[in-house]
Structure formats: C-alpha cells, structure tokens
Coordinates of C-alpha atoms in Angstrom, one line a residue:
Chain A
X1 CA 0.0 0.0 0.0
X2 CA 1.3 3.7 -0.7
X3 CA 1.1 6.2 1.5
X4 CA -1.1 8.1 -0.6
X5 CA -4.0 6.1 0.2
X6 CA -3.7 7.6 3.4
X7 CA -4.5 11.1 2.6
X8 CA -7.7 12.7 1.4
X9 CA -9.7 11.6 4.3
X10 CA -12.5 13.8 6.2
X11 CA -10.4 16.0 8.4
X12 CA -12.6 15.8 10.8
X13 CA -15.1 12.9 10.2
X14 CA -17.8 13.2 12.5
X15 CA -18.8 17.1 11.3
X16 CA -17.9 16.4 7.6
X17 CA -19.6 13.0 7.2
X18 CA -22.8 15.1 8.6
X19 CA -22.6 17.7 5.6
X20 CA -21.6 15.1 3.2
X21 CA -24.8 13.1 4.7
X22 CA -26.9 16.1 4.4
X23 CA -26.1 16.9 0.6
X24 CA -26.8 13.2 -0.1
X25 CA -30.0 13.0 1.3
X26 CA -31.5 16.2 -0.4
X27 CA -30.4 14.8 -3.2
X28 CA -31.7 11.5 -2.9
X29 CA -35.1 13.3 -1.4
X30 CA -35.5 15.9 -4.4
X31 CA -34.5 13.8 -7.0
X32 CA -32.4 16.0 -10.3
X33 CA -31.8 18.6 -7.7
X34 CA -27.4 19.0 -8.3
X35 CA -26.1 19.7 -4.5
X36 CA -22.5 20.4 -3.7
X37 CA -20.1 17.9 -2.0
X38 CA -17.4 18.6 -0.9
X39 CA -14.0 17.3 1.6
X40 CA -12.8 14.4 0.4
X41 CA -9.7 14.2 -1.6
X42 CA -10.0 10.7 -3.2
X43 CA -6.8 9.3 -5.5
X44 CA -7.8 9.8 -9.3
X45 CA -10.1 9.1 -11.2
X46 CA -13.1 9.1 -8.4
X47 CA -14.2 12.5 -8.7
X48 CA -14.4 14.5 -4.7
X49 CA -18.7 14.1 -4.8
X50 CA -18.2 9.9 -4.9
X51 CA -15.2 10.4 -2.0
X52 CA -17.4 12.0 -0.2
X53 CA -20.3 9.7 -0.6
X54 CA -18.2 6.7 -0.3
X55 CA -16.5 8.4 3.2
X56 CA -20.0 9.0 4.2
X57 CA -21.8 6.1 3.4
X58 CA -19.6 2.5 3.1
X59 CA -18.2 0.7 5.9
X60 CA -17.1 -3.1 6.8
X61 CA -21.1 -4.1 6.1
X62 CA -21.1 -2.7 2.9
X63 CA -19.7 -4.5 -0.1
X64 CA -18.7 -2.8 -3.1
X65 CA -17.6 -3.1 -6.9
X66 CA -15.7 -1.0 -8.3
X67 CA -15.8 -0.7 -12.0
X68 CA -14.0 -0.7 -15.1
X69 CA -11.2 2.2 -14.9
X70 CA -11.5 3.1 -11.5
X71 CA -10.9 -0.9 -10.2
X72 CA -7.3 0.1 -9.9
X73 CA -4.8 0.3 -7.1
X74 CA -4.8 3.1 -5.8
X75 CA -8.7 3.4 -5.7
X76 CA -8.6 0.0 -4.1
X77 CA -6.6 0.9 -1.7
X78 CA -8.0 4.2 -0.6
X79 CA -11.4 2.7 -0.5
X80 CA -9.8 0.0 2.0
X81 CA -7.6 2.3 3.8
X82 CA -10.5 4.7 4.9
X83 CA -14.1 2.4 4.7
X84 CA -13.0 -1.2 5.2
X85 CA -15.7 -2.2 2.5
X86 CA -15.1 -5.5 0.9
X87 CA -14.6 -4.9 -2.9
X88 CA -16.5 -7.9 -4.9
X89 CA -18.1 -8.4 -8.0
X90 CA -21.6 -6.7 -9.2
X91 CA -24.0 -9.6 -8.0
X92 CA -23.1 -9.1 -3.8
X93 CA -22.3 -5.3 -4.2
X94 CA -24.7 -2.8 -2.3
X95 CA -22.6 0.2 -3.8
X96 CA -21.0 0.2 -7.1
X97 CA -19.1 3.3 -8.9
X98 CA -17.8 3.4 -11.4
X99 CA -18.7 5.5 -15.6
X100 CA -21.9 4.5 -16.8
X101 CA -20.3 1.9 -19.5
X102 CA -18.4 0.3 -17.0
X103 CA -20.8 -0.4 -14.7
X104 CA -23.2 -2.0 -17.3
X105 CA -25.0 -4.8 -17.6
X106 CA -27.8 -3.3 -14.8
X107 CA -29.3 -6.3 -14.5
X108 CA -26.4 -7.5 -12.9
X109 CA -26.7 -5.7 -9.8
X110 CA -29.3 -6.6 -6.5
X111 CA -32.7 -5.2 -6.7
X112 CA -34.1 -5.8 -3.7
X113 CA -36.9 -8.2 -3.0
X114 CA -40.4 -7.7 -3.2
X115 CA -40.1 -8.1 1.1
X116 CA -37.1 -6.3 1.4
X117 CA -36.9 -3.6 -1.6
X118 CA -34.5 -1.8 0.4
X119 CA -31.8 -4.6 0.2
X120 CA -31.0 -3.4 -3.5
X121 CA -27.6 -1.6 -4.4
X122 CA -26.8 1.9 -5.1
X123 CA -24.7 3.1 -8.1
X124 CA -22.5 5.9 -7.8
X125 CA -22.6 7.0 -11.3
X126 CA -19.3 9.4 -12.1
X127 CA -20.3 11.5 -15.2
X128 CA -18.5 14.1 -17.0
X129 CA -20.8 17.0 -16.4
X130 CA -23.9 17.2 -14.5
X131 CA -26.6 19.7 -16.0
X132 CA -30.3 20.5 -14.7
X133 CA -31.2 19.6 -18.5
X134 CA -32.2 16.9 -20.6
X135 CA -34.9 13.8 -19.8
X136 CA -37.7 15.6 -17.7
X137 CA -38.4 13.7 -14.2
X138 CA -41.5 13.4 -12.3
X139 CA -42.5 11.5 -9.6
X140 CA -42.0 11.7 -5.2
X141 CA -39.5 14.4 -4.2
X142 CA -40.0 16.5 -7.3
X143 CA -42.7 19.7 -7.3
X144 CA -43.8 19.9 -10.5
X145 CA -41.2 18.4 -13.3
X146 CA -37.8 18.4 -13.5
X147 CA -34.4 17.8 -15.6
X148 CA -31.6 16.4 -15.7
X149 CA -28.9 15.6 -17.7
X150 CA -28.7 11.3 -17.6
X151 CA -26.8 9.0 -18.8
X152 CA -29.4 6.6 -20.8
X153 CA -32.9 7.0 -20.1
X154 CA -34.7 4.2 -21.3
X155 CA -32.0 2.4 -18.7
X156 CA -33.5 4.3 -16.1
X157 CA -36.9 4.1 -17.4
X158 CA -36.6 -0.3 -17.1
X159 CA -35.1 0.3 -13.7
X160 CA -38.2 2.8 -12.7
X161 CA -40.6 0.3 -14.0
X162 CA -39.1 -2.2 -11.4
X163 CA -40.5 -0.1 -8.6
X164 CA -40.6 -1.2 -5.7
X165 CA -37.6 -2.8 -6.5
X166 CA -34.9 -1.5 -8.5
X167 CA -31.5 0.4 -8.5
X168 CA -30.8 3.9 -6.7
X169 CA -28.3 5.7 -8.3
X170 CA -26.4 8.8 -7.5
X171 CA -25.1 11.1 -10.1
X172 CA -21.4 12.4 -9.4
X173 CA -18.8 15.0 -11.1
X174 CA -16.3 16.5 -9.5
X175 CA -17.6 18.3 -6.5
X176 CA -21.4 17.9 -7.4
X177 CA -23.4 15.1 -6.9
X178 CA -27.9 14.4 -8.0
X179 CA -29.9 11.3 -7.3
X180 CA -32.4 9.3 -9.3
X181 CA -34.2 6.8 -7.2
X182 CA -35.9 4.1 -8.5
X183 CA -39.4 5.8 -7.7
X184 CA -38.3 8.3 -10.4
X185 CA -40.5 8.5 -13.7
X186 CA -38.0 9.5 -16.4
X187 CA -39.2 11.0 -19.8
X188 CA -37.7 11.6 -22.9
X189 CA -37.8 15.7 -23.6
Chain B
X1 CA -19.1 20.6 23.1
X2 CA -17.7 17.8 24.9
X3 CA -16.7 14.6 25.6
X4 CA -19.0 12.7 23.0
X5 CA -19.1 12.3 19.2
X6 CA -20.8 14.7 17.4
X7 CA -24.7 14.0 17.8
X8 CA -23.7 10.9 20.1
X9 CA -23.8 8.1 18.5
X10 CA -20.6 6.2 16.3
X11 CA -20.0 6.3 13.3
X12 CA -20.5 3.2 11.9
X13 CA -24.0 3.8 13.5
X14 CA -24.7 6.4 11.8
X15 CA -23.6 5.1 8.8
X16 CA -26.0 2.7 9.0
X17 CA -29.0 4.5 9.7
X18 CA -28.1 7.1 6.9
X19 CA -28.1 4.4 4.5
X20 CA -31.9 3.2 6.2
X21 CA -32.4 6.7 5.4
X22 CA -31.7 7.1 2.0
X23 CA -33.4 3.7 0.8
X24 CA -36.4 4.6 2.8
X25 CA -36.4 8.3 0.6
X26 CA -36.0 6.1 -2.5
X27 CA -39.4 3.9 -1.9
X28 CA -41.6 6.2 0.0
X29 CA -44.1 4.4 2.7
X30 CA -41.7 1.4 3.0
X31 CA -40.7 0.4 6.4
X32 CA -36.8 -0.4 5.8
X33 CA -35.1 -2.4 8.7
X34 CA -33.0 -1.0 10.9
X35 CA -30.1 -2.0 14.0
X36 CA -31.6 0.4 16.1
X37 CA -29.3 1.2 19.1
X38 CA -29.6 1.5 23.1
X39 CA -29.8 5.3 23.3
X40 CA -29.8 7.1 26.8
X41 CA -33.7 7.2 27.2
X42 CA -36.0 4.5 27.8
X43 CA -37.8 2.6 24.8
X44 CA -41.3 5.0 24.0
X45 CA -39.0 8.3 25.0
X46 CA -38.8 8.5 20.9
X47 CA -35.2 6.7 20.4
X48 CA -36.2 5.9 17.3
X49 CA -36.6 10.2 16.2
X50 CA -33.4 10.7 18.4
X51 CA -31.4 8.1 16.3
X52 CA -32.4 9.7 12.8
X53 CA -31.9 13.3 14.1
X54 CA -28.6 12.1 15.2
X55 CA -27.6 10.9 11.9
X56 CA -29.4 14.1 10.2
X57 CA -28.0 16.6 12.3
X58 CA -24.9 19.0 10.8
X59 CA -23.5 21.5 13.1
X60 CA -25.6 24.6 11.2
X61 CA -29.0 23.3 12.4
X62 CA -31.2 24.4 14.4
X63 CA -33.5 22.0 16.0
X64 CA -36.4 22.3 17.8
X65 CA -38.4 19.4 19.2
X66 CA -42.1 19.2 20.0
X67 CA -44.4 16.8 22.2
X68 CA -48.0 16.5 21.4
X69 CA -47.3 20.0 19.5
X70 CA -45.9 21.5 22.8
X71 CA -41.9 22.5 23.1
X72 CA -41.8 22.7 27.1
X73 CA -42.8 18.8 28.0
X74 CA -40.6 16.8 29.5
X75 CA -39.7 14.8 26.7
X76 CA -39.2 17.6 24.6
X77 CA -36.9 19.7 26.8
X78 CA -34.9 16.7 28.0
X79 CA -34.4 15.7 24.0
X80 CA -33.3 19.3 23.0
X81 CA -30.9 19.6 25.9
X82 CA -29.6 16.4 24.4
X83 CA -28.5 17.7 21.3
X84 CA -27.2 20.7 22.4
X85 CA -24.7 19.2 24.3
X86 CA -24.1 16.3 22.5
X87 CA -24.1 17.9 18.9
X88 CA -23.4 21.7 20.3
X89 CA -25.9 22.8 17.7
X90 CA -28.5 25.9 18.2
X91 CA -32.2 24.8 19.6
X92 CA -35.5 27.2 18.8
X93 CA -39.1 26.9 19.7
X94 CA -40.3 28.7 16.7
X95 CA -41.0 26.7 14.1
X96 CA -40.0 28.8 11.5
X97 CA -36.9 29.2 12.4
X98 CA -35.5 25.5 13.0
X99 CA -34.2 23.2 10.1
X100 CA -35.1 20.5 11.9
X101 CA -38.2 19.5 13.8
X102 CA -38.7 16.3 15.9
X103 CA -42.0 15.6 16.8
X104 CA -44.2 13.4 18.5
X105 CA -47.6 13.3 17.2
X106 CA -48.2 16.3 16.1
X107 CA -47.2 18.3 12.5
X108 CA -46.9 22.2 13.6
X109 CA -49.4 24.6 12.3
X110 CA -46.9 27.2 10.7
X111 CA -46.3 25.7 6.9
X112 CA -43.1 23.9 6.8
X113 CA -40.7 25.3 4.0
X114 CA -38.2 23.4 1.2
X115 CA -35.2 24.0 4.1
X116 CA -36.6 22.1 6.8
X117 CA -37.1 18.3 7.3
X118 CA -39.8 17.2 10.1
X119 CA -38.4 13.7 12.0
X120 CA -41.5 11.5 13.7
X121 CA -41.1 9.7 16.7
X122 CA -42.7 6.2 16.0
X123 CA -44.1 3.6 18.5
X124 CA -45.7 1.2 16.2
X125 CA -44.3 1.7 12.4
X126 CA -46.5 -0.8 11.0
X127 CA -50.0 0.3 10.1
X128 CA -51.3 -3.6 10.0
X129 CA -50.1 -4.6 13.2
X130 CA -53.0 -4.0 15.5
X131 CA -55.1 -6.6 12.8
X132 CA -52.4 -8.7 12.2
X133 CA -49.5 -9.4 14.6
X134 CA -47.2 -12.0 12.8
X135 CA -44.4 -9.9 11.3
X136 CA -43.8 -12.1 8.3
X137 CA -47.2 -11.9 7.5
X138 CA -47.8 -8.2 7.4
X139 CA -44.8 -8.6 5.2
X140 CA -46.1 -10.4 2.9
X141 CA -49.2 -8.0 2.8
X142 CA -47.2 -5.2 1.9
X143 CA -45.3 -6.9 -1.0
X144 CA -48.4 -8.3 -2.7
X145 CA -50.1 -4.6 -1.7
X146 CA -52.4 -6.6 0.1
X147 CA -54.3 -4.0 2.1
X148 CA -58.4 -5.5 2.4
X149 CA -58.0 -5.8 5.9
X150 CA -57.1 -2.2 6.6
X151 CA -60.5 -1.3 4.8
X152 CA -62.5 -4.6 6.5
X153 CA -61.1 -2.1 9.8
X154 CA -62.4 1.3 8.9
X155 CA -65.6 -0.3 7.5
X156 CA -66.4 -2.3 10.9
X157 CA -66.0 1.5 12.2
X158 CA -68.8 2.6 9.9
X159 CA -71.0 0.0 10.9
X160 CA -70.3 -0.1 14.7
X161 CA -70.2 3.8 15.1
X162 CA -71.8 5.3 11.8
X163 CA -68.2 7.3 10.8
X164 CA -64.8 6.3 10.5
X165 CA -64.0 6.6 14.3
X166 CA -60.1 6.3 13.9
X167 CA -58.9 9.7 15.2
X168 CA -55.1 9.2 15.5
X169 CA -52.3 7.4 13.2
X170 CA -55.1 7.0 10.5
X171 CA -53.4 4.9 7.8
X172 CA -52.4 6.9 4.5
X173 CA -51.2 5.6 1.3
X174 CA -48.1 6.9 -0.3
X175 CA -47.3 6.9 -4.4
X176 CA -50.2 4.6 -4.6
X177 CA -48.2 2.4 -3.1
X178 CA -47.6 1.3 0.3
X179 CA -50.4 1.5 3.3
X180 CA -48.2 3.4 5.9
X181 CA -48.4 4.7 9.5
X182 CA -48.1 8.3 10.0
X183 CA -47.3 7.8 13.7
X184 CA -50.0 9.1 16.4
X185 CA -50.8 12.3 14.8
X186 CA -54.5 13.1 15.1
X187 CA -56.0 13.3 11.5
X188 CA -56.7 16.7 11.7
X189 CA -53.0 17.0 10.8
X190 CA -52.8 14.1 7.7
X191 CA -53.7 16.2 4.7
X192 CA -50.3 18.0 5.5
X193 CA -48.3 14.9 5.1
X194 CA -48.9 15.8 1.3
X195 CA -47.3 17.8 -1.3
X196 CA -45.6 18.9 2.6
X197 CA -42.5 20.8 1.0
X198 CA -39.8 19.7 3.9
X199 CA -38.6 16.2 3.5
X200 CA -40.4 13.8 6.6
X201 CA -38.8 11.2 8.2
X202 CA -40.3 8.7 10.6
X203 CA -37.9 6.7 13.2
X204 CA -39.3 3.7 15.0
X205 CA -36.5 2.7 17.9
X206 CA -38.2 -0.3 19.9
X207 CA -39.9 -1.8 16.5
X208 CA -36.2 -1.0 14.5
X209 CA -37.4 1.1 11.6
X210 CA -36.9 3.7 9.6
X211 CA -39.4 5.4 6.6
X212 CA -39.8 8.5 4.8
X213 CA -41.6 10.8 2.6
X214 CA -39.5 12.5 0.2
X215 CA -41.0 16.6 -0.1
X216 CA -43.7 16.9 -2.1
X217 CA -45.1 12.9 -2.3
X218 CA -48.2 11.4 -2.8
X219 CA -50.4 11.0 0.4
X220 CA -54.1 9.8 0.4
X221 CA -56.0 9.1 3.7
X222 CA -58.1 5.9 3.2
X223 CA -61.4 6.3 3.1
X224 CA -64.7 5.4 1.0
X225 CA -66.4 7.0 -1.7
X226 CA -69.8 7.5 0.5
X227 CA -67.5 7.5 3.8
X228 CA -65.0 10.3 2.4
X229 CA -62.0 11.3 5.0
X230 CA -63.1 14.4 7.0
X231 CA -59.9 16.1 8.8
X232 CA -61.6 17.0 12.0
X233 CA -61.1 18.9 15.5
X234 CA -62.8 20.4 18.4
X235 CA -65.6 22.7 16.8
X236 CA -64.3 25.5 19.3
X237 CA -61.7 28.6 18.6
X238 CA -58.5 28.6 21.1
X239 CA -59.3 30.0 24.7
X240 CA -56.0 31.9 24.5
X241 CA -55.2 33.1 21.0
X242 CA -58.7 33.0 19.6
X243 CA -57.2 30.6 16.7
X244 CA -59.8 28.5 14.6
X245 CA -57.8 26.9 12.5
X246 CA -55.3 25.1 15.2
X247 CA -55.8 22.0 16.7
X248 CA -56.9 21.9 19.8
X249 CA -55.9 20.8 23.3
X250 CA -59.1 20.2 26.5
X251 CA -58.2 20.8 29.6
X252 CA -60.1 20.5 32.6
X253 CA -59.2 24.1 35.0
X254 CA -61.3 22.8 37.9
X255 CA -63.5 20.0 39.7
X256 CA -66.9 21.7 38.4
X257 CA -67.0 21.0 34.8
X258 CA -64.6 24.1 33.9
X259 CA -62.5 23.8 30.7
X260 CA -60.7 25.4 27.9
X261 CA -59.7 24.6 24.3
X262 CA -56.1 25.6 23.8
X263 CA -53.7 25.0 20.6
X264 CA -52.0 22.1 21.1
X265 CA -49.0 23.7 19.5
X266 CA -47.9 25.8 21.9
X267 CA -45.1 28.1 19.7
X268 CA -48.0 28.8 17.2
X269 CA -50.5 29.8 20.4
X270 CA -47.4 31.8 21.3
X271 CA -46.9 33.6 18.2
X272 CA -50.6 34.4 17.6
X273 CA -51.3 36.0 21.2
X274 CA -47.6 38.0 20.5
X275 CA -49.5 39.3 17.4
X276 CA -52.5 40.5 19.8
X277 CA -54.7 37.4 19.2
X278 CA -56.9 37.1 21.9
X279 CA -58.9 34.4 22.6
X280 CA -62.1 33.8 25.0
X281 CA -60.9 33.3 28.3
X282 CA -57.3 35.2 28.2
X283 CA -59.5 38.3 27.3
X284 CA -61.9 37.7 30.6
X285 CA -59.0 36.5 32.7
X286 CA -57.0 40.1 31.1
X287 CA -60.7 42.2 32.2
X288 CA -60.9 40.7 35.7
X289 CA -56.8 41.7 36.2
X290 CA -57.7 45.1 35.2

C-alpha cells in the first residue's frame, strides 16, 4: 500500500460526514436537484462528490464493486484504507461506482426483493458533467417536473418500472453530486 | 461541546441509519429495517426520532423538538438539551426558524418550508399490526399490496359507530403504493403529510425502523367514496389566541366541569397572542386583572 492512500480523508469525520450526509439525502429526497459535496480528496479518477459519498456512506457491512477504470490500485486501496468495505463483484455489491459503460449490464446488480426492496444496491454514477437539462423527471421528491442531464434514459426508465424494487443511483462530477431513485418517472424531452 | 461524538452516537452507526435513510427516501411508505441502538432514554422516550436526528444533524441546524405539539414537555426539553450538548448545535421553539423538527404526534401549524425536514417519533411503524401481529405476514401483505383488511377495519368503524372513528395514526397511502403509518398524529394533521415541501422522516427505535416521505409525495388518507375522510377537530376557537384553524388541546381548569380549548402547538399559540390574538378566556382572565 502507498502512503497516498492515506490522505484525502475527512479532516474531521464526524462534522464532515454530517454535511456530506446532508447533501446526499436532499439529493436522494429531491431527486435532479445537483447539491455540492465537498471534503474528500480521493486518489484519481473518483471525482471528490463519490469520496465524499463513499466516506460518508460505506463501511465493513457494505460490499462494493468498483468498476472498469476506476478498479485500480490506488482506488482499491483508498477505498480500504479509509471504509473497510469489501470490494467484490456486481452480484453481492450494495454500492458500485464506477462511468456509466463500466458499470453495465444493470441487471447484474441486487434489486431488492419484493419483502425487502431496500436490500438493492446503489450506483455511484461518475459522469462528465452534471446539468439541470435533458430527460424531464416526475415522480416523489419532485414539485412539478424536472431535468436532468442522464446517462441513458430508457436504462433508467426499465429500472423505474421495477418499482418497488430497482436500483438507486447517484449522479457524481467533480464536487457535485444528483440522485435518481428508482421511484423516479423519467421521460424523454 | 464535549466529551461525545458529534450528535452521540458512532459512526458506523450512523452510517448505518443514513443508508436506512436514503433507501427509505427512494421507496416512499416502506418500512426499511434498521439495527436500532440503546440510546440514553427509555424505549417509548422517541429513540427511534433521536437516532435519525442524530444521523441528520450537521452543526448549522437548528433543532427544535415538540411533544403533542408542545416545546416545554418533559420529553421535549430533555431531548433538545440532548443535542445541544451532544451535537453543540442551536435549539429554537419557533418553528419557523428551525431546520429540523422532531416531533411526537403532532405536525406544527406554521407551513413547513423546502429547508426544513420534520423527524416523527414512532411507536408502532407498521400500520397492519394491531389486525395482524405475525411480522412475516404483514410482510407479505405489503409486498403483494395486500391491504383489504385495513378497509374490512375502517368499515367495521362505519357499521359499529356510523363514521370512520379512527382519530389518530389514521393509515395513509403513499405513491399509490404502500399503506403506511403516519405515527399518532391526530387526523386533523394528515392532509399536510402531502405535497408537505420539507422532507419527513419517521424513526421507530423499539420496533427498528426507519421510513420516509421524500418533499412533495403522494399521500391519500383511506377512506370510501360515501365515507370520504373528513380532517376533524374540536368545533371551538382557542381560549388563549382566539385561533380557529389550530388543533386543539381540552383541559379540565377545575373539579366543576370548567374547561378550555387551547392550541396544542404551543409556539404557534405563542406567536398568535404576540400578534394581539386574543382568545375567550385570556380576554376575561386580562378584564378581571384590570
């Protein structure tokens, strides 16, 4: 392990976690919304907003898959420095991160049971840009309509149409992170 | 600030209960498990509101905590001084002014905004319990959307008292969805569940779970086309602000039948009587001083 997997930590976990937490959950709760996350310092390619979400959220009970580019050392070892999370394969992972193609097939992830919806995974999605434009969403969380700039909408459409089951996913770049929950209705423009 | 973590509890705990939180946010009405922890305050106190304002809390908040609408009962008072020493952040009684609000049984009059998010205290999360008490079964109920009984319920009330008589944590249905329970608030206070712009979240510490209603969902009291839902209260105005729009507390003043209607929420009472609201008795009570 390098040293540098040491670094970029919450300087002071307990107080940042709680902002990081804070961010996440309006997100999650006004789905499209783009919030600001900010203090981590993660080893590239994971962008600051999924460091933060990964400092905030995974632990030892959490297993996660890391995909495509970002399954490489230095990632790896940050991730295991600072969360103990097990890293494993798509079909046991309750977080994944990864770019959109890299984290494909969808279907390979958990998405919950129709007695436990909750036990599904969450997919930190790392984008290039995040913009309030694009496929217009409606549903819980949202006033009237929304947009948002996503990756592949009749993906997230199937996953919708899963509801109560299906895939949460949140939306990071760079410091910025939105949500789309599975209880999301997604239209084309 | 002290000798505890910020707002308590671990880390890892909190971890936890954030993730409860998010996946309850993603499917509204469902009741997701949780390991809900010993907290410093017996079972009933509202550990289950304590743990999810613990893991909501950030330094900037301010909190304010109600009981039965009112911010100076025990259990209210003891539960703020909590936080303030344990998380060092600012407490309020007006509700305008707090980001967060835990509550027990009661939503406050004032509107809620888009910055604030309301945290329920929960003794008995699941709305199907009381007609059926296996937990595997109510379950199943709620993943085949099962939910005859819960109308088999309200209609035995018809028949045995000619109205719905449920008064308190009357069963709602979120998204369409799932049949949940909005905790002991008195049904006066259900159609602001809905379209309710602050995010609600519901914490149930003995019965270990966690649900939620993201801001603006989808919330629908049960009822029957010829037995519609009717949101009801004392037919009385407040004794002490004059308020007819509030719900409203009895209380018995003496041992000859004496009584007066107050506003169960005590900062919204407050407010109005600051604003030279007066209500029946105040304004006799104020003549006789005179």
């Amino acid at each position: 392990m390098q040293s540098e997997a040491l670094e970029g930590g919450f300087p002071d976990a307990p107080v940042d976690a709680a902002r990081a937490f804070r961010a996440a959950m309006n997100a999650m709760a006004r789905p499209g919304r783009i919030e600001t996350l900010a203090g981590a310092v993660p080893p590239a390619p994971l962008s600051a907003a999924a460091g933060a979400l990964i400092l905030t959220l995974c632990d030892p009970e959490t297993p996660m898959h890391l995909a495509g580019g970002l399954d490489v050392a230095g990632v790896r070892d940050w991730i295991t420095f600072h969360t103990g999370a097990p890293l494993v394969g798509p079909a046991e992972a309750v977080f994944a991160v990864g770019q959109w193609a890299d984290l494909q097939p969808l279907d390979g992830y958990r998405i919950g049971t129709s007695e436990y919806p909750d036990r599904s995974a969450t997919l930190i999605v790392e984008m290039p840009e995040l913009a309030p434009q694009g496929a217009v969403l409606t549903g819980p969380g949202i006033k009237e309509s929304t947009r948002l700039s996503l990756p592949d909408v009749a993906a997230m459409r199937r996953n919708a149409a899963l509801f109560p089951l299906g895939i949460d996913f949140f939306l990071t770049s760079q410091d910025r992170v939105a949500a789309l929950p599975r209880s999301t209705r997604v239209e084309d423009n | 600030m002290s000798d505890y973590n910020f707002a308590y509890l671990d880390e890892q705990t909190k971890r936890m209960i954030r993730r409860a939180i998010l996946k309850g946010l993603a499917v509204p009405g469902y009741q997701v498990p949780f390991a809900s922890r010993e907290m410093p305050m017996p079972y009933g106190w509202g550990t289950g509101g304590v743990q999810v304002s613990a893991a909501t809390l950030t330094p900037e908040d301010r909190f304010k905590v109600i009981d039965q609408g009112a911010d100076d009962t025990t259990n209210a008072v003891s539960i703020r001084k909590f936080f303030e020493r344990t998380a060092g952040v600012e407490v309020t009684e007006e509700t305008e002014a707090a980001t967060i609000i835990q509550t027990r049984h009661r939503i406050p009059e004032a509107p809620l905004s888009e910055d604030q998010i309301l945290v329920y205290q929960v003794p008995i999360p699941e709305p199907l319990r009381f007609l059926e008490p296996r937990e595997t079964e109510t379950r199943k109920m709620h993943s085949l959307e099962e939910y005859g009984l819960m109308h088999v319920k309200l209609y035995e009330d018809i028949s045995q008292h000619g109205a719905i008589a449920t008064a308190y944590a009357y069963p709602v249905k979120v998204e369409g969805r799932y049949v949940m329970d909005p905790s002991p608030i008195p049904k006066f206070d259900n159609p602001k569940l809905a379209d309710c712009p602050a995010i609600q979240l519901f914490g149930a510490g003995r019965e270990q779970r966690i649900y939620a209603l993201p801001p603006y969902s989808d919330v629908v009291s049960l009822d029957f086309e010829d037995h519609p839902f009717e949101a009801s209260k004392a037919d009385h105005p407040c004794d002490l602000c004059g308020a007819r729009d509030s719900y409203l507390d009895e209380v018995i003043t003496d041992d000859r039948g004496g009584r007066m209607f107050v506003c169960s929420d005590t900062d919204y009472c407050r407010t109005r009587q600051a604003q030279g609201h007066l209500g029946a008795q105040l304004a006799a009570k104020q003549e006789g001083a005179a």
